[in-house]
Amino acid sequence: MSNNEERQLDLKDIRSEIDVIDKELVDLFEKRMKLCRDVAEFKFKTGKAVLDRERENEKLATLTSLAKDDFSKHGIEELFTQIMSMSRKYQYRLLASKGLNDTLEFNFVDRLWKDDVKVAYQGIPGAYSHEALRSYFGEYVEEYNVPTWRKAMEDIRDGRADYAVLPIENSQAGAVGDVYDLLMEFENYIVKYVDIKINHALLGVKGANLDEVKTVYSHPQAIMQSREFLEKYDWQEVAQSNTAVAAKKVSELNDKSKVAIASIKNADIYGLEVLAEHINTSDVNTTRFIILSRSKICKKDANKILISFEVAHESGSLYGALSHIIYNDVNMTKIESRPIPNKKWQYRFFVEIEGKVDSPGVVNALRGLNAETINMRILGNY
Amino acid sequence: MSNNEERQLDLKDIRSEIDVIDKELVDLFEKRMKLCRDVAEFKFKTGKAVLDRERENEKLATLTSLAKDDFSKHGIEELFTQIMSMSRKYQYRLLASKGLNDTLEFNFVDRLWKDDVKVAYQGIPGAYSHEALRSYFGEYVEEYNVPTWRKAMEDIRDGRADYAVLPIENSQAGAVGDVYDLLMEFENYIVKYVDIKINHALLGVKGANLDEVKTVYSHPQAIMQSREFLEKYDWQEVAQSNTAVAAKKVSELNDKSKVAIASIKNADIYGLEVLAEHINTSDVNTTRFIILSRSKICKKDANKILISFEVAHESGSLYGALSHIIYNDVNMTKIESRPIPNKKWQYRFFVEIEGKVDSPGVVNALRGLNAETINMRILGNY
């Protein structure tokens, strides 16, 4: 028998021993979960909180003292932190099944109401926000523009608008941090999202041609996204607050040496000519816009939920929070962190999960997160 | 005996039963870990990879088939995913103790070399980046400015500069996404960070006074940060690429109706007068700057490590990755996600942990992450 075969046999033997141990572990685990059901019943009858940090800490101290060495001690701590966390999640689930999940009062609707509504967007006609608005609400909705995202949030809060359209993320540039901050500041809800493909064109006044251009106006991000195209020229770049603002400016300046980078729709809106199409580098550049409402409504076919929470400033708290999502078989599609205003280097997390706020797994996950994180909020089911 | 006392006794009884089970679980767990040591020995001798996904999947299938019901099935899956992950981490630790951690070739230094060095910063004199540079390298270092962050990264890569100073995060506005993207694109290393308190002043030309002001120039973020102050006036706001650029512009325009928001140091640099001090809202507004080098060096008193990695596009992968950090008792201080260029809605994670790249817990965590995530990189130990 070769040395290698001997080792193969060794590995097989060790693994059969592990298999025996694992079966015993399964037995014990199932017995333990049954007892947890009894504890849950007790807690339900007495209104006692599921999380009893003191009892858990005592328990960890006792069990780790049984360990034969330091490494083992650490492993036991990890194992039982996990087992107790599973027990808590089991208890949240039992409590949820008794109807104690009354916090998620969303109003489920077949479709969003689009008739006789007013919709706000930030920027001016031709902005990508405007395109997002049109793509969802169509051409005939009552729309109006506001100078800032904040104003849009205020307008829906105060009833001046029924919906607002705001960018939340770009597939290249990432999250729009300020919009996340506004989601926290206001109690408006995301009811829908719209993805708009970003496709920049180079626009100039009638008669302009590439050889005469000296200055290009656009939003800094659009300039960056068109870098490969711009490198062929030696133009001065002037930052504008918005691509549509750049197009409008070029139209007003009426100077053949000045061009704008903006979506091709701006050519019609501001009477400009298209000097070059599709000048952005990436083909998959897409911006996601959210549609917000002050009503806590949720379309019946919604399948994404955005939640936010803070965690204690200690090792493992974020991990512990995420375990509620994973354990309930809920898919996590995104995680963002934002600084908490006026708290230096402390963060709030934004997590997007898949599902509906009334599906059992989601209810359990949210219940657990609500009990064990700080300031948990549901920002919309869309 | 009152009903309540009866219930108290019930809870006590259930808990003693749980205690008995838990002791048995500890025994079995320790036995299992001993067997894992043997498996690690085998894998070390044969060069077999620690992670054997096929074996793990088979094992999970067998064990979950023992479950008495669906909930239990789920619990068992969770429990053994955890136990097997712990076993892997144990094996990585054993392998590391055998000297197989040769990937982290950092050069440990007592201090960063500051004599005869050239340091690049983005912007113009008076920019907060410049202030960060001065605060670490002092007044007499050979410094020069570049127009973009990218140019700064290129200059250290190509040896034109020894260090570059770039902003990475603001305590109010959050991460500077573009700098994170540049960290991925270049192979430069973070060697130090410097926190600079953001303190905006309102600057005008000699003889200017608040009543005559019509236009304010600054970076959009500085304008936003001074919103409360600005609300008292009705000034036109003009965005500039940088606060120092705004100060320079106001100085050049030499017009009493035009002012800039910038740090007070710009008054001296551009011969301006201070019309108002500390006009930003928050008292804790701080920007963190990183100092980058092309050498893989690490100060002996460094205590933060920035790593980046991608995870498979499936539920629980991020959670699994973070478990390496948590299990090795490593403190996680930050997590950021950035879109992966040209892959729509896929993310790369940036995680900041505490420690040194040569401490055992960190080595284990990094080894595990390297084996089980995609494109893991260490961006600096600072």
Short mmCIF file of C-alpha atoms in Angstrom, two decimals, chain B residues 36-236:
data_model
loop_
_atom_site.label_atom_id
_atom_site.label_comp_id
_atom_site.label_asym_id
_atom_site.label_seq_id
_atom_site.Cartn_x
_atom_site.Cartn_y
_atom_site.Cartn_z
CA CYS B 36 -10.15 18.54 12.73
CA ARG B 37 -6.57 18.90 13.86
CA ASP B 38 -5.90 15.48 12.35
CA VAL B 39 -7.58 16.51 9.11
CA ALA B 40 -5.41 19.65 9.05
CA GLU B 41 -2.27 17.54 9.47
CA PHE B 42 -3.38 15.40 6.57
CA LYS B 43 -4.10 18.42 4.40
CA PHE B 44 -0.77 20.00 5.32
CA LYS B 45 1.14 16.86 4.33
CA THR B 46 -0.72 16.38 1.05
CA GLY B 47 -1.10 20.06 0.13
CA LYS B 48 -4.87 19.58 -0.12
CA ALA B 49 -6.95 22.79 0.07
CA VAL B 50 -8.69 23.53 3.35
CA LEU B 51 -12.00 24.30 1.69
CA ASP B 52 -13.62 21.22 0.14
CA ARG B 53 -16.98 22.57 -0.97
CA GLU B 54 -18.20 19.23 -2.31
CA ARG B 55 -17.56 17.37 0.95
CA GLU B 56 -19.24 20.20 2.90
CA ASN B 57 -22.33 20.15 0.69
CA GLU B 58 -22.69 16.37 0.95
CA LYS B 59 -22.33 16.62 4.69
CA LEU B 60 -25.01 19.31 4.97
CA ALA B 61 -27.37 17.23 2.83
CA THR B 62 -26.89 14.14 5.02
CA LEU B 63 -27.31 16.01 8.29
CA THR B 64 -30.33 18.05 7.31
CA SER B 65 -32.03 14.84 6.14
CA LEU B 66 -31.99 13.76 9.80
CA ALA B 67 -34.13 16.75 10.81
CA LYS B 68 -37.60 16.09 12.16
CA ASP B 69 -39.19 19.17 10.61
CA ASP B 70 -38.47 22.12 8.32
CA PHE B 71 -37.53 24.57 10.99
CA SER B 72 -35.15 22.10 12.53
CA LYS B 73 -33.70 21.38 9.10
CA HIS B 74 -32.91 25.02 8.69
CA GLY B 75 -31.35 25.25 12.15
CA ILE B 76 -29.15 22.23 11.51
CA GLU B 77 -27.98 23.70 8.23
CA GLU B 78 -27.08 26.95 9.97
CA LEU B 79 -25.38 25.15 12.86
CA PHE B 80 -23.17 22.96 10.70
CA THR B 81 -22.34 25.69 8.19
CA GLN B 82 -21.02 27.48 11.25
CA ILE B 83 -19.21 24.46 12.72
CA MET B 84 -17.56 23.62 9.40
CA SER B 85 -16.54 27.22 8.95
CA MET B 86 -14.99 27.13 12.44
CA SER B 87 -13.17 23.94 11.52
CA ARG B 88 -11.76 25.59 8.41
CA LYS B 89 -10.61 28.57 10.42
CA TYR B 90 -8.98 26.21 12.88
CA GLN B 91 -7.17 24.55 10.00
CA TYR B 92 -6.03 27.90 8.54
CA ARG B 93 -4.65 28.71 11.98
CA LEU B 94 -2.72 25.44 12.16
CA LEU B 95 -1.34 25.98 8.66
CA ALA B 96 -0.36 29.54 9.57
CA SER B 97 1.54 28.25 12.60
CA LYS B 98 3.53 26.09 10.19
CA GLY B 99 4.75 29.22 8.43
CA LEU B 100 2.46 29.12 5.42
CA ASN B 101 1.54 32.78 5.71
CA ASP B 102 4.10 34.15 3.33
CA THR B 103 1.74 36.43 1.39
CA LEU B 104 1.90 39.42 3.66
CA GLU B 105 5.35 40.76 2.83
CA PHE B 106 5.09 44.15 4.47
CA ASN B 107 8.25 45.98 5.38
CA PHE B 108 7.95 47.15 8.99
CA VAL B 109 9.48 50.54 9.71
CA ASP B 110 9.93 52.61 12.87
CA ARG B 111 8.89 55.82 11.16
CA LEU B 112 8.02 57.10 7.70
CA TRP B 113 10.95 58.69 5.91
CA LYS B 114 10.23 62.44 5.65
CA ASP B 115 13.59 63.88 4.54
CA ASP B 116 14.33 64.50 0.87
CA VAL B 117 10.90 63.30 -0.16
CA LYS B 118 8.44 64.76 -2.66
CA VAL B 119 4.78 64.85 -1.70
CA ALA B 120 1.88 65.41 -4.10
CA TYR B 121 -1.56 66.75 -3.23
CA GLN B 122 -4.60 67.53 -5.33
CA GLY B 123 -5.88 71.08 -5.56
CA ILE B 124 -4.11 74.37 -4.95
CA PRO B 125 -2.47 75.94 -1.88
CA GLY B 126 -5.08 76.46 0.83
CA ALA B 127 -7.05 73.29 0.00
CA TYR B 128 -7.79 71.02 2.94
CA SER B 129 -5.56 68.38 1.26
CA HIS B 130 -2.73 70.86 1.46
CA GLU B 131 -3.46 71.45 5.14
CA ALA B 132 -3.37 67.67 5.73
CA LEU B 133 -0.03 67.45 3.94
CA ARG B 134 1.45 70.26 6.03
CA SER B 135 0.12 68.84 9.28
CA TYR B 136 2.00 65.60 8.73
CA PHE B 137 5.07 66.56 6.68
CA GLY B 138 5.55 70.09 8.05
CA GLU B 139 6.34 73.33 6.21
CA TYR B 140 9.68 72.43 4.68
CA VAL B 141 8.94 69.28 2.73
CA GLU B 142 9.14 69.39 -1.06
CA GLU B 143 5.47 69.54 -1.99
CA TYR B 144 3.64 70.08 -5.29
CA ASN B 145 0.06 70.05 -6.45
CA VAL B 146 -1.64 68.05 -9.18
CA PRO B 147 -5.00 68.66 -10.89
CA THR B 148 -6.59 65.26 -10.13
CA TRP B 149 -6.48 62.43 -7.60
CA ARG B 150 -5.63 60.09 -10.46
CA LYS B 151 -2.53 62.15 -11.32
CA ALA B 152 -1.40 61.91 -7.69
CA MET B 153 -1.75 58.11 -7.82
CA GLU B 154 0.16 57.97 -11.12
CA ASP B 155 2.94 60.14 -9.74
CA ILE B 156 3.65 57.85 -6.79
CA ARG B 157 3.39 54.78 -8.98
CA ASP B 158 5.90 56.24 -11.45
CA GLY B 159 8.25 57.59 -8.79
CA ARG B 160 7.67 61.29 -9.49
CA ALA B 161 6.42 61.59 -5.91
CA ASP B 162 7.25 59.54 -2.81
CA TYR B 163 3.92 60.16 -1.14
CA ALA B 164 0.51 61.54 -2.05
CA VAL B 165 -2.19 62.93 0.24
CA LEU B 166 -5.80 62.11 -0.69
CA PRO B 167 -9.13 62.49 1.14
CA ILE B 168 -10.83 59.17 1.91
CA GLU B 169 -13.79 60.08 4.09
CA ASN B 170 -15.65 62.97 5.64
CA SER B 171 -17.41 62.48 8.95
CA GLN B 172 -20.57 64.10 7.53
CA ALA B 173 -20.54 63.34 3.82
CA GLY B 174 -19.13 59.83 4.04
CA ALA B 175 -16.70 57.94 1.86
CA VAL B 176 -14.98 59.53 -1.11
CA GLY B 177 -15.99 56.88 -3.62
CA ASP B 178 -13.61 57.89 -6.39
CA VAL B 179 -10.60 57.51 -4.11
CA TYR B 180 -11.73 53.99 -3.16
CA ASP B 181 -11.91 53.19 -6.87
CA LEU B 182 -8.38 54.56 -7.39
CA LEU B 183 -7.09 52.40 -4.52
CA MET B 184 -8.29 49.39 -6.49
CA GLU B 185 -6.87 50.60 -9.79
CA PHE B 186 -3.34 51.33 -8.52
CA GLU B 187 -1.01 49.25 -6.38
CA ASN B 188 -0.15 51.97 -3.91
CA TYR B 189 -0.40 51.50 -0.15
CA ILE B 190 -1.91 53.55 2.63
CA VAL B 191 0.86 54.23 5.15
CA LYS B 192 -0.81 56.76 7.45
CA TYR B 193 -3.96 58.76 7.97
CA VAL B 194 -4.45 62.34 9.10
CA ASP B 195 -7.73 63.82 10.38
CA ILE B 196 -8.32 67.47 9.55
CA LYS B 197 -11.09 69.43 11.22
CA ILE B 198 -13.17 71.21 8.62
CA ASN B 199 -13.67 74.83 9.60
CA HIS B 200 -15.07 77.11 6.93
CA ALA B 201 -14.74 80.89 6.91
CA LEU B 202 -16.35 83.46 4.65
CA LEU B 203 -13.65 85.35 2.76
CA GLY B 204 -13.92 88.51 0.68
CA VAL B 205 -11.60 91.10 -0.85
CA LYS B 206 -10.36 94.04 1.21
CA GLY B 207 -13.20 96.37 2.12
CA ALA B 208 -15.96 93.84 1.45
CA ASN B 209 -18.82 93.61 3.94
CA LEU B 210 -21.73 91.21 4.36
CA ASP B 211 -24.39 93.70 3.23
CA GLU B 212 -22.93 94.11 -0.24
CA VAL B 213 -22.40 90.43 -1.00
CA LYS B 214 -24.33 89.04 -3.98
CA THR B 215 -22.46 85.84 -4.94
CA VAL B 216 -20.76 83.11 -2.97
CA TYR B 217 -18.22 80.71 -4.52
CA SER B 218 -17.27 77.34 -3.04
CA HIS B 219 -17.26 73.58 -3.36
CA PRO B 220 -20.89 72.28 -3.29
CA GLN B 221 -20.19 70.31 -0.10
CA ALA B 222 -18.82 73.38 1.69
CA ILE B 223 -21.92 75.32 0.61
CA MET B 224 -24.11 72.54 1.97
CA GLN B 225 -22.15 72.42 5.22
CA SER B 226 -22.67 76.18 5.66
CA ARG B 227 -26.39 76.00 4.85
CA GLU B 228 -27.60 77.42 8.19
CA PHE B 229 -25.37 80.46 7.82
CA LEU B 230 -26.30 81.01 4.17
CA GLU B 231 -30.04 80.83 4.85
CA LYS B 232 -29.85 84.26 6.46
CA TYR B 233 -28.90 85.74 3.08
CA ASP B 234 -30.16 85.57 -0.46
CA TRP B 235 -26.91 85.07 -2.36
CA GLN B 236 -26.31 83.36 -5.64
#
